[in-house]
Each structure stands twice: as structure tokens, then as C-alpha cells.
PDB file of C-alpha atoms and ligand atoms in Angstrom:
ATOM      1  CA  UNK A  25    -144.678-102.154 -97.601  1.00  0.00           C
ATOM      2  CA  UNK A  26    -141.868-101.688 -95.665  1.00  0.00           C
ATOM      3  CA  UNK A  27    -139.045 -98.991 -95.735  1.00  0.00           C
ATOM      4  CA  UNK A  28    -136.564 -99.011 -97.970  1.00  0.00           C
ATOM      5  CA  UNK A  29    -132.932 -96.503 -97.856  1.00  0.00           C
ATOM      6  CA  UNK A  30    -133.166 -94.839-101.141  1.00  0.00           C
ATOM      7  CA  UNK A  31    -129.692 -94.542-103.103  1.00  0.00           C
ATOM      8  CA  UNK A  32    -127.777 -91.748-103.384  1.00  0.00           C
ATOM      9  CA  UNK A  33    -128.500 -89.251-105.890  1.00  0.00           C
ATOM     10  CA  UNK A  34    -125.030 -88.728-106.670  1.00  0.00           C
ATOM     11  CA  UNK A  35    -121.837 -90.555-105.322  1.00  0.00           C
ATOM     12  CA  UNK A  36    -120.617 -90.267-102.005  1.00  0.00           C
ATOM     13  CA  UNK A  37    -117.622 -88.445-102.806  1.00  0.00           C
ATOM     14  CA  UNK A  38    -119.526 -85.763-105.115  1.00  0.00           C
ATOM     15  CA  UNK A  39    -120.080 -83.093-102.091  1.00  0.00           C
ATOM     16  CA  UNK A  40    -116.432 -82.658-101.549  1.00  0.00           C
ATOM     17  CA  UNK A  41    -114.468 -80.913 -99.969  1.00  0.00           C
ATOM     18  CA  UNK A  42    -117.877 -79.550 -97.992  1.00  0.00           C
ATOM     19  CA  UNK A  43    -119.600 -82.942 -97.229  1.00  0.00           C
ATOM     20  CA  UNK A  44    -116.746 -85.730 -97.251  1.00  0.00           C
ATOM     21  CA  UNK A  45    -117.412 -89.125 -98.860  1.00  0.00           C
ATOM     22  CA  UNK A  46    -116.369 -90.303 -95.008  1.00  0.00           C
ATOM     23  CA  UNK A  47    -119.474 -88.520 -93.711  1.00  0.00           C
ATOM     24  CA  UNK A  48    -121.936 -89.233 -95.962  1.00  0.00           C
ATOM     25  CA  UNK A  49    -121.100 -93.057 -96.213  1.00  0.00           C
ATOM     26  CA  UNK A  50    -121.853 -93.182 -91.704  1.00  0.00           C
ATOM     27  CA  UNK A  51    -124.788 -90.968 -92.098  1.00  0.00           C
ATOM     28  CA  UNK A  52    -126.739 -92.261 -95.069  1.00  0.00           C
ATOM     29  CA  UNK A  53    -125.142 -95.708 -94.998  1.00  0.00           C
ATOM     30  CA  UNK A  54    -125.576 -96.336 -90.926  1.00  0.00           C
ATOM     31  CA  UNK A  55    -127.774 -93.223 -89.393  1.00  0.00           C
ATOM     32  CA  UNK A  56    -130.371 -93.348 -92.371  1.00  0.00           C
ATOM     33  CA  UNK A  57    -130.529 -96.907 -92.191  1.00  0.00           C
ATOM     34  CA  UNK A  58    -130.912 -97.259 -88.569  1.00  0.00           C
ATOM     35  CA  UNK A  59    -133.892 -95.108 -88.658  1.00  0.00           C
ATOM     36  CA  UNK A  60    -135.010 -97.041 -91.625  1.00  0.00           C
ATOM     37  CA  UNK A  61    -135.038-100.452 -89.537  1.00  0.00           C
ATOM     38  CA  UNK A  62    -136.057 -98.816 -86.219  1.00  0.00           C
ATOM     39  CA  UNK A  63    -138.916 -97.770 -87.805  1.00  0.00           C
ATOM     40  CA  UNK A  64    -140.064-101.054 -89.924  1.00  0.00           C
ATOM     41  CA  UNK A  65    -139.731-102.834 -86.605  1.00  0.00           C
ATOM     42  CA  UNK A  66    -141.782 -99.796 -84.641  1.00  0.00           C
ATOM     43  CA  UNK A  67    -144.337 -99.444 -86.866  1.00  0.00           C
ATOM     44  CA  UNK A  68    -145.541-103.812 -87.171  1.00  0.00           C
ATOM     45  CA  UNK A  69    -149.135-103.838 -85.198  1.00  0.00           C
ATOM     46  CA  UNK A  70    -149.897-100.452 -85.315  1.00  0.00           C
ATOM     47  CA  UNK A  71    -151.972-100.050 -88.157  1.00  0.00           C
ATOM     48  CA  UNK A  72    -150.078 -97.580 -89.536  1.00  0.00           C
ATOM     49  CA  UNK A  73    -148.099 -99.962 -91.821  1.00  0.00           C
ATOM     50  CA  UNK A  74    -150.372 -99.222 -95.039  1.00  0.00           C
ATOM     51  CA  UNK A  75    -150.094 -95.457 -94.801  1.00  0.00           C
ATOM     52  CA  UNK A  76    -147.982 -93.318 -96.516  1.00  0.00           C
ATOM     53  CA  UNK A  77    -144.781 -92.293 -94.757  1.00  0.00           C
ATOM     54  CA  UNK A  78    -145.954 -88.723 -94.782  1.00  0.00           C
ATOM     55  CA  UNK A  79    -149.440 -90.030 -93.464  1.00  0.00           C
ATOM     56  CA  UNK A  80    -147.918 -92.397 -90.679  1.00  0.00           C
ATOM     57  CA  UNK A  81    -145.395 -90.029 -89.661  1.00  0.00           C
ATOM     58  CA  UNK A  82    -148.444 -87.283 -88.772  1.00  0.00           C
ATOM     59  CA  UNK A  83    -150.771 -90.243 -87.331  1.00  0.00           C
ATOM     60  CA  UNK A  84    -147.682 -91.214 -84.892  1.00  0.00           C
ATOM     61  CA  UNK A  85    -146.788 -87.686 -83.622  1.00  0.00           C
ATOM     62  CA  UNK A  86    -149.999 -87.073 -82.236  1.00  0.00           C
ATOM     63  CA  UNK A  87    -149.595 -89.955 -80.625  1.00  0.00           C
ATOM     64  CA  UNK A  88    -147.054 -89.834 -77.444  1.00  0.00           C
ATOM     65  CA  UNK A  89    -147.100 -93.619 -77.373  1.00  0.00           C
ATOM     66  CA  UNK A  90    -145.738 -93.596 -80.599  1.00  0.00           C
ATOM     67  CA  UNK A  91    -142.963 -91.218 -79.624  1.00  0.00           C
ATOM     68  CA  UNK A  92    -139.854 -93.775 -80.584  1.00  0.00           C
ATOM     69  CA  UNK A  93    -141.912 -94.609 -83.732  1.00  0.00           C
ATOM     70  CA  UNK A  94    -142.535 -90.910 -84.667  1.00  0.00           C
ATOM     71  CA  UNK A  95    -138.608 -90.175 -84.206  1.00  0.00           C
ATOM     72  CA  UNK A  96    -137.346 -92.782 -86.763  1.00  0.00           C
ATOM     73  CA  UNK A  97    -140.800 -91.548 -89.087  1.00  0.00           C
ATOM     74  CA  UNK A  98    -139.887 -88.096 -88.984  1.00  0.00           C
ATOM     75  CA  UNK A  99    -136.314 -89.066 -89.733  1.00  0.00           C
ATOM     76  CA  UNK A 100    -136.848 -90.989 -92.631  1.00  0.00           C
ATOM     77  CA  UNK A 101    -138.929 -88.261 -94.470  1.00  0.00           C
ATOM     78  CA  UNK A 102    -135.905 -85.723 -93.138  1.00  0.00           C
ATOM     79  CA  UNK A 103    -133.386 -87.671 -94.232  1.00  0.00           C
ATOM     80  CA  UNK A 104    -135.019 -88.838 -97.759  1.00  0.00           C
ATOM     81  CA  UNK A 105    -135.469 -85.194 -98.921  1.00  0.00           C
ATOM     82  CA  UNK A 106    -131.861 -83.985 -97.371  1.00  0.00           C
ATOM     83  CA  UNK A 107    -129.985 -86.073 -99.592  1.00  0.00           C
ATOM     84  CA  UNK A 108    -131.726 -84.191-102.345  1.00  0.00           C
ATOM     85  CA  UNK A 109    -131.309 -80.462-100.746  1.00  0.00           C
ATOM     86  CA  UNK A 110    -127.554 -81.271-101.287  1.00  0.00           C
ATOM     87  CA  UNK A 111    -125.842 -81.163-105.077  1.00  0.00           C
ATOM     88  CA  UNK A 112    -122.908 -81.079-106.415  1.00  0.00           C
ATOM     89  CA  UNK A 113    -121.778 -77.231-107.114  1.00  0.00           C
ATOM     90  CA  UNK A 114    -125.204 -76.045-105.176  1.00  0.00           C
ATOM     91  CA  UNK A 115    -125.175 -73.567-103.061  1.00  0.00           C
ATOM     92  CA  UNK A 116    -125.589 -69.299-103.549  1.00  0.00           C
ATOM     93  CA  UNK A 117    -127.945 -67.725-105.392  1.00  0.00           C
ATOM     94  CA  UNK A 118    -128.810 -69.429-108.614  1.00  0.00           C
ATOM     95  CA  UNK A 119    -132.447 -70.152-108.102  1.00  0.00           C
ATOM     96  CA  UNK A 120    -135.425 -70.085-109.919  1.00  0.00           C
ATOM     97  CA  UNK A 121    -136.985 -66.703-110.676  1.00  0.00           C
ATOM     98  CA  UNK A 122    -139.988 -67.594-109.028  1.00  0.00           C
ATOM     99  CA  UNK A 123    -139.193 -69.097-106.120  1.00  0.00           C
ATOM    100  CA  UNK A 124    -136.553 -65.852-105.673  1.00  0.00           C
ATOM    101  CA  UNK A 125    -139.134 -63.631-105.756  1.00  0.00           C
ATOM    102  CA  UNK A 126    -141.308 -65.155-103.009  1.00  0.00           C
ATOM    103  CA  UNK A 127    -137.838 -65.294-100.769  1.00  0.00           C
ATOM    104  CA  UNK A 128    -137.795 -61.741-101.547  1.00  0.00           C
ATOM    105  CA  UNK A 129    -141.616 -61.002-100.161  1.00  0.00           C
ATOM    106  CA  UNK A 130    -141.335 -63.084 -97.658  1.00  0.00           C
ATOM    107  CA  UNK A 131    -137.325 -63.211 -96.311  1.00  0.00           C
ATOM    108  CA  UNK A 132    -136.220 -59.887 -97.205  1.00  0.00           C
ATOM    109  CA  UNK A 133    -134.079 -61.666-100.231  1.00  0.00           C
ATOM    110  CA  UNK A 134    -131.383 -64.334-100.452  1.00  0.00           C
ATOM    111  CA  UNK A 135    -129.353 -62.838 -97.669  1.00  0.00           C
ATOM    112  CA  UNK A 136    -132.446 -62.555 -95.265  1.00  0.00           C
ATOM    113  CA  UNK A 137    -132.723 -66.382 -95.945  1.00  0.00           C
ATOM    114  CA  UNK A 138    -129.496 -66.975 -95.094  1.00  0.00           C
ATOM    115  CA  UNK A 139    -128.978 -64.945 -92.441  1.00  0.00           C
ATOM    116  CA  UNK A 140    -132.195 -66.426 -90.458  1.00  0.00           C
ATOM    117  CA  UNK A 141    -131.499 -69.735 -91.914  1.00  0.00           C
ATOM    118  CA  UNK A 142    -127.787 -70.200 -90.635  1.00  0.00           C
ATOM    119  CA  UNK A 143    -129.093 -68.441 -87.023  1.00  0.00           C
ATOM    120  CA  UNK A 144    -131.538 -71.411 -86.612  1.00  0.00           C
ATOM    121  CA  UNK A 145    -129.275 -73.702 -87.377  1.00  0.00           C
ATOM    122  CA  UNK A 146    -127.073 -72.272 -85.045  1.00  0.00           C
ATOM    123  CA  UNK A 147    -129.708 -71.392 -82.460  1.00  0.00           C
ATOM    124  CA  UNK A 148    -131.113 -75.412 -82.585  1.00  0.00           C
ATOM    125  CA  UNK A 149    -130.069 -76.583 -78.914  1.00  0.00           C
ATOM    126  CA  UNK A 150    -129.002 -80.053 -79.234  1.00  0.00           C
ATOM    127  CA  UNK A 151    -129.924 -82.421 -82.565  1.00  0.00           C
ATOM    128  CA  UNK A 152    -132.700 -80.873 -84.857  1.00  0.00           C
ATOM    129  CA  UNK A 153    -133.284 -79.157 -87.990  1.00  0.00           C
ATOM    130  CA  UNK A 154    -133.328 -75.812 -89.914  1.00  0.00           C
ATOM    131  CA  UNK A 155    -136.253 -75.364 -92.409  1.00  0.00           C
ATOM    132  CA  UNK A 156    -137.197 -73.487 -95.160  1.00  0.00           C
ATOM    133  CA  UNK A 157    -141.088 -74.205 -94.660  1.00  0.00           C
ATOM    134  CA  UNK A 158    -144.304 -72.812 -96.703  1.00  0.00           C
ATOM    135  CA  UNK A 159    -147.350 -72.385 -94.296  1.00  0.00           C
ATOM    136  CA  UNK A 160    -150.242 -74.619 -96.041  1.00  0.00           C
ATOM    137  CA  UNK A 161    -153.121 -71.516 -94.951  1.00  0.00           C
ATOM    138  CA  UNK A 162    -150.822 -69.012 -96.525  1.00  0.00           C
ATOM    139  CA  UNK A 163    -148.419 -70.012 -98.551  1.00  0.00           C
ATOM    140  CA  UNK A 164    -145.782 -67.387 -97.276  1.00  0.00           C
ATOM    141  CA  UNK A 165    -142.875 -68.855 -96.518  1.00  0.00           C
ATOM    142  CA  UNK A 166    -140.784 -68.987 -93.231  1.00  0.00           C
ATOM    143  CA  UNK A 167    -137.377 -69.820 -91.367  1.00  0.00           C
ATOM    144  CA  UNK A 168    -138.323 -72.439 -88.511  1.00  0.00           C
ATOM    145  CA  UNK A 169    -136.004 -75.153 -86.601  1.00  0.00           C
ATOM    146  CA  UNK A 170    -137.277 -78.523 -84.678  1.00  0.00           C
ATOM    147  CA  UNK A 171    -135.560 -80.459 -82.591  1.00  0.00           C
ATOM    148  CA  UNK A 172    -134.388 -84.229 -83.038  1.00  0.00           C
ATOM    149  CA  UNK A 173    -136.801 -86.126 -85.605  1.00  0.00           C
ATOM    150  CA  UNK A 174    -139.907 -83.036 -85.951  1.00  0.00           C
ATOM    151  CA  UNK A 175    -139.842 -81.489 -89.209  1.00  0.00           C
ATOM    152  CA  UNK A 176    -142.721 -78.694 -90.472  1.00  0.00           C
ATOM    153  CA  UNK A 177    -144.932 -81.271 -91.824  1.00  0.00           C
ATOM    154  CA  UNK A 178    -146.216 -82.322 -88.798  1.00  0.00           C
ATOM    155  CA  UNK A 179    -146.954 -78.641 -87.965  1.00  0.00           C
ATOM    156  CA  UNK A 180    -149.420 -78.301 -90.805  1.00  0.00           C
ATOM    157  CA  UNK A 181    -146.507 -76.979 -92.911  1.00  0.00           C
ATOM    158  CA  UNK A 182    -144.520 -77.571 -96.349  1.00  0.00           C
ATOM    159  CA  UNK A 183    -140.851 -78.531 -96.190  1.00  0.00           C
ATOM    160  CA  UNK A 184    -139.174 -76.756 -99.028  1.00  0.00           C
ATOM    161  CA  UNK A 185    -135.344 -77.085 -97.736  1.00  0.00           C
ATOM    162  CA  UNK A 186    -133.976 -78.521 -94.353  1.00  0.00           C
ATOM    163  CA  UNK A 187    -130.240 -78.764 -92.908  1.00  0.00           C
ATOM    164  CA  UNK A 188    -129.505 -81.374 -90.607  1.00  0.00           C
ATOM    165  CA  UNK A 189    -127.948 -80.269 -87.804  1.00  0.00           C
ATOM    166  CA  UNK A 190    -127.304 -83.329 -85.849  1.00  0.00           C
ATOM    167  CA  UNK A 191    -123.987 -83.747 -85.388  1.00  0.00           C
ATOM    168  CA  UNK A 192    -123.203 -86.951 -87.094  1.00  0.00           C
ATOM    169  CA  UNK A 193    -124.002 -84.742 -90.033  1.00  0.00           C
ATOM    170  CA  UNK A 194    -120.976 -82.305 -89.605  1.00  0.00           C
ATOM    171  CA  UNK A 195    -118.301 -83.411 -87.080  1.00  0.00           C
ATOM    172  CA  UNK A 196    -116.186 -85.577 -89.240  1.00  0.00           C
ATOM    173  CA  UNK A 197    -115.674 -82.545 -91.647  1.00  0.00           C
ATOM    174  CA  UNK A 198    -116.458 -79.593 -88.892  1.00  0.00           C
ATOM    175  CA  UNK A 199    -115.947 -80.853 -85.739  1.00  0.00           C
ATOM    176  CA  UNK A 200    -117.771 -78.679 -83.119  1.00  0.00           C
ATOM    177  CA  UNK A 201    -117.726 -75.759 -85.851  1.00  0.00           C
ATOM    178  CA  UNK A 202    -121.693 -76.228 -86.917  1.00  0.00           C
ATOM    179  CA  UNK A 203    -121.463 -72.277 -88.376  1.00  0.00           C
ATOM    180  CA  UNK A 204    -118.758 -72.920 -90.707  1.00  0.00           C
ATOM    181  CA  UNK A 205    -120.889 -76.221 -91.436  1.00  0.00           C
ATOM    182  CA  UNK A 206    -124.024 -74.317 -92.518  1.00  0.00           C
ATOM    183  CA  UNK A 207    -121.942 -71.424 -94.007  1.00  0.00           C
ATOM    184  CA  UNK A 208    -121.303 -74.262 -96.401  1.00  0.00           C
ATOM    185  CA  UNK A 209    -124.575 -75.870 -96.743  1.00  0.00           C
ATOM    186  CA  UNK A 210    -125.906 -72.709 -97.809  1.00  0.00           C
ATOM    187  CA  UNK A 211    -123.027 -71.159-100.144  1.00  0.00           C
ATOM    188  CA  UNK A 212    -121.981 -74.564-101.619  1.00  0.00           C
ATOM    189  CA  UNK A 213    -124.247 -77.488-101.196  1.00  0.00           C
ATOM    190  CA  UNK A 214    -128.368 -76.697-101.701  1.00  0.00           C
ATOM    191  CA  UNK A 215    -130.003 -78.193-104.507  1.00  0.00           C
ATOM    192  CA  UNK A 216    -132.368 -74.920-105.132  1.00  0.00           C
ATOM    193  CA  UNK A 217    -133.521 -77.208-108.282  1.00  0.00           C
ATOM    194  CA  UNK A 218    -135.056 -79.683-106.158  1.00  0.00           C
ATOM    195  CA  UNK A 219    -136.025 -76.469-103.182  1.00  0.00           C
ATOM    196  CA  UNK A 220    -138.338 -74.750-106.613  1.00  0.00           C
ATOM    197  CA  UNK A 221    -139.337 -78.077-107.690  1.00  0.00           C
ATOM    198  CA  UNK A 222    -141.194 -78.461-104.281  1.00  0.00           C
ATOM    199  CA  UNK A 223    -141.984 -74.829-104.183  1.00  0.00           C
ATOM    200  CA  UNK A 224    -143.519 -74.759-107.440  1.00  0.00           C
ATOM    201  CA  UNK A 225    -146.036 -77.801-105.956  1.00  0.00           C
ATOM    202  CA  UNK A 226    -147.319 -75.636-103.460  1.00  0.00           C
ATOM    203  CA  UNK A 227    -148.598 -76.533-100.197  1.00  0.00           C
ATOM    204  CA  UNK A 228    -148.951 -80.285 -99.078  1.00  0.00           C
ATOM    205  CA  UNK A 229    -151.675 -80.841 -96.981  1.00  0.00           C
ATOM    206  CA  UNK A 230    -151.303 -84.327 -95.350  1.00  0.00           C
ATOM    207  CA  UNK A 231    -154.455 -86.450 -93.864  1.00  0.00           C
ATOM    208  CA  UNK A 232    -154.489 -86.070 -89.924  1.00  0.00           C
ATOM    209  CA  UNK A 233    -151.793 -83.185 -90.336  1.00  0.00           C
ATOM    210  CA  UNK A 234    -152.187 -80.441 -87.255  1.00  0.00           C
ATOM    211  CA  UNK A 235    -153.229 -77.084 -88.655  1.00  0.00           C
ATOM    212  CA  UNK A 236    -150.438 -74.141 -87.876  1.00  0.00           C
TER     213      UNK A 236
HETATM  214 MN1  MN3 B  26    -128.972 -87.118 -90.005  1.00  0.00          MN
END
């Protein structure tokens, strides 16, 4: 079946003033899409098509002929959950009990987090990501950044919260200032809901998936 952009879980002016309606009409309306149809076209005669997008994504990054597939792959999956790190009023410290006490163990508490998660962000040369990732083996979490489309799943990992930090994602509202950007991801935008709703499922081991 092919892919499909999935709406909006909230409006596209409901991130305001940190993630204008301007900026998240190009990036899920244009970038997300693109990937979307880059990747239905990629992915005809491979015999990846009946997979699951988690699945295919693994099966084509272990692949380097299926590079250009694997980027608009890994992008989808990035860009599906991103829309749901973000929420209205999100942001800080209001997180689940359980979820805060395994950032604790393994971060050295919410500021550890965000300390380590705005410096890989910040320390991401070019396009990429910042993660929040829980090692499958272990299940101790991490801070970890991948350039353009890779994400932690295809390092044998769990995402539990990403930040895009291409910069389609933050120059309309930042302009070259990607701190400031993730200074506001993390004190006004994450959906830690959705971050201990995913934590809560433990690891996801996918089929084909590179062990850590
Ligand atoms: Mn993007």
C-alpha cells in the first residue's frame, strides 16, 4: 500500500509563536510530502512494497543501492513521529513519573537531557537529527544525533523523541539561530505524552534491524 502524509495532529497555527503556521504548512505540506512521493516512486520493484515502513526502511539501509530510497524511508518514519513530539503548550518538565525517573538513571535528570539533547542538536553538522533513543539490549536510554534521513531505528535502537534539525524546520522562525530553535523545542514544544507513551512500550525490535 502506498504512503500516505498523515494529517496534522493539531492545526498549523497551534505551535505558535515557537513553530509558525508558515513553517509547518512548507515542511509538512511540501518537505513531508516530497519524501512521501519520492519514496512511493523509489520503492515500486523492489520488493519492499509489502513491508512495513519500519521493516522497509531497515531492509533499504543495509542496502547502499537503496541509498535515495532509504533517505525518503527514514524520513517518513522521522517526520510521522515529529509531528507528534510537538504539542501545543509542551515543552519543560511535566512528564510522566516513570519515564522521569529513567531520565534521571540514565541522563542525570531533566536538565542532563536537555543539556546533551540541545548540544547534539547543535553539534549535528549539516541536516540530521537529535534523539532521545532506548537501546533495544538494554533499555537505558541515550542522547544520539544522525545525519540527513538515519534515525536510531536502523541502529538497533528505540526512538522515544527526535528534533529535526534540518533547516527547513527552523529558518523561517530562527533563521541561522538553530540554539534558540531547540531552546524552544525543548522548553515549549515536546509532546512528553506521546515521548512516555512510546517509552512505556519498551523496546521495538524491527525484522532485519542491525544490533547496537
Ligand atoms: Mn523535516
Amino acid at each position: 500500500m502506498p504512503f500516505e502524509l498523515p494529517e496534522l495532529p493539531y492545526g498549523y497555527d497551534a505551535l505558535g509563536p515557537y513553530m509558525s503556521a508558515e513553517t509547518l504548512e512548507f515542511h509538512h505540506g511540501k518537505h513531508h510530502l516530497a519524501y512521501i512521493d519520492k519514496g512511493n516512486e523509489l520503492i515500486a520493484g523492489t520488493g519492499l512494497e509489502n513491508l512495513s515502513l519500519e521493516e522497509a526502511m531497515v531492509a533499504a539501509y543495509k542496502d547502499p543501492a537503496k541509498a535515495g530510497l532509504f533517505n525518503q524511508l527514514g524520513q517518513h518514519f522521522n517526520h510521522i513521529h515529529f509531528w507528534n513530539w510537538m504539542a501545543p503548550n509542551g515543552g519543560g518538565t511535566k512528564m510522566a513519573g516513570s519515564l522521569e525517573s529513567k531520565i534521571t538513571e540514565d541522563l542525570g535528570g531533566y536538565d542532563g537531557f536537555k543539556a546533551k539533547f540541545i548540544e547534539a542538536g547543535m553539534t549535528q553538522f549539516g541536516s540530521g537529527w537529535c534523539w532521545l533513543a532506548m537501546d533495544n539490549e538494554t533499555g537505558k536510554l541515550e542522547i544520539a544525533k544522525t545525519p540527513n534521513g538515519e534515525n536510531p531505528v536502523v541502529h538497533g535502537k528505540t526512538a522515544l523523541l527526535g528534533c529535526d534539525v534540518w533547516e527547513h524546520s527552523y529558518y523561517i522562525d530562527y533563521r541561522n539561530a538553530r540554539p534558540k530553535y531547540l531552546e524552544a523545542f525543548v522548553d515549549h514544544l515536546i509532546n512528553w505524552e506521546y515521548v512516555a507513551e512510546l517509552f512505556e512500550k519498551g523496546p521495538q525490535v524491527i525484522k532485519g534491524q542491525i544490533a547496537a
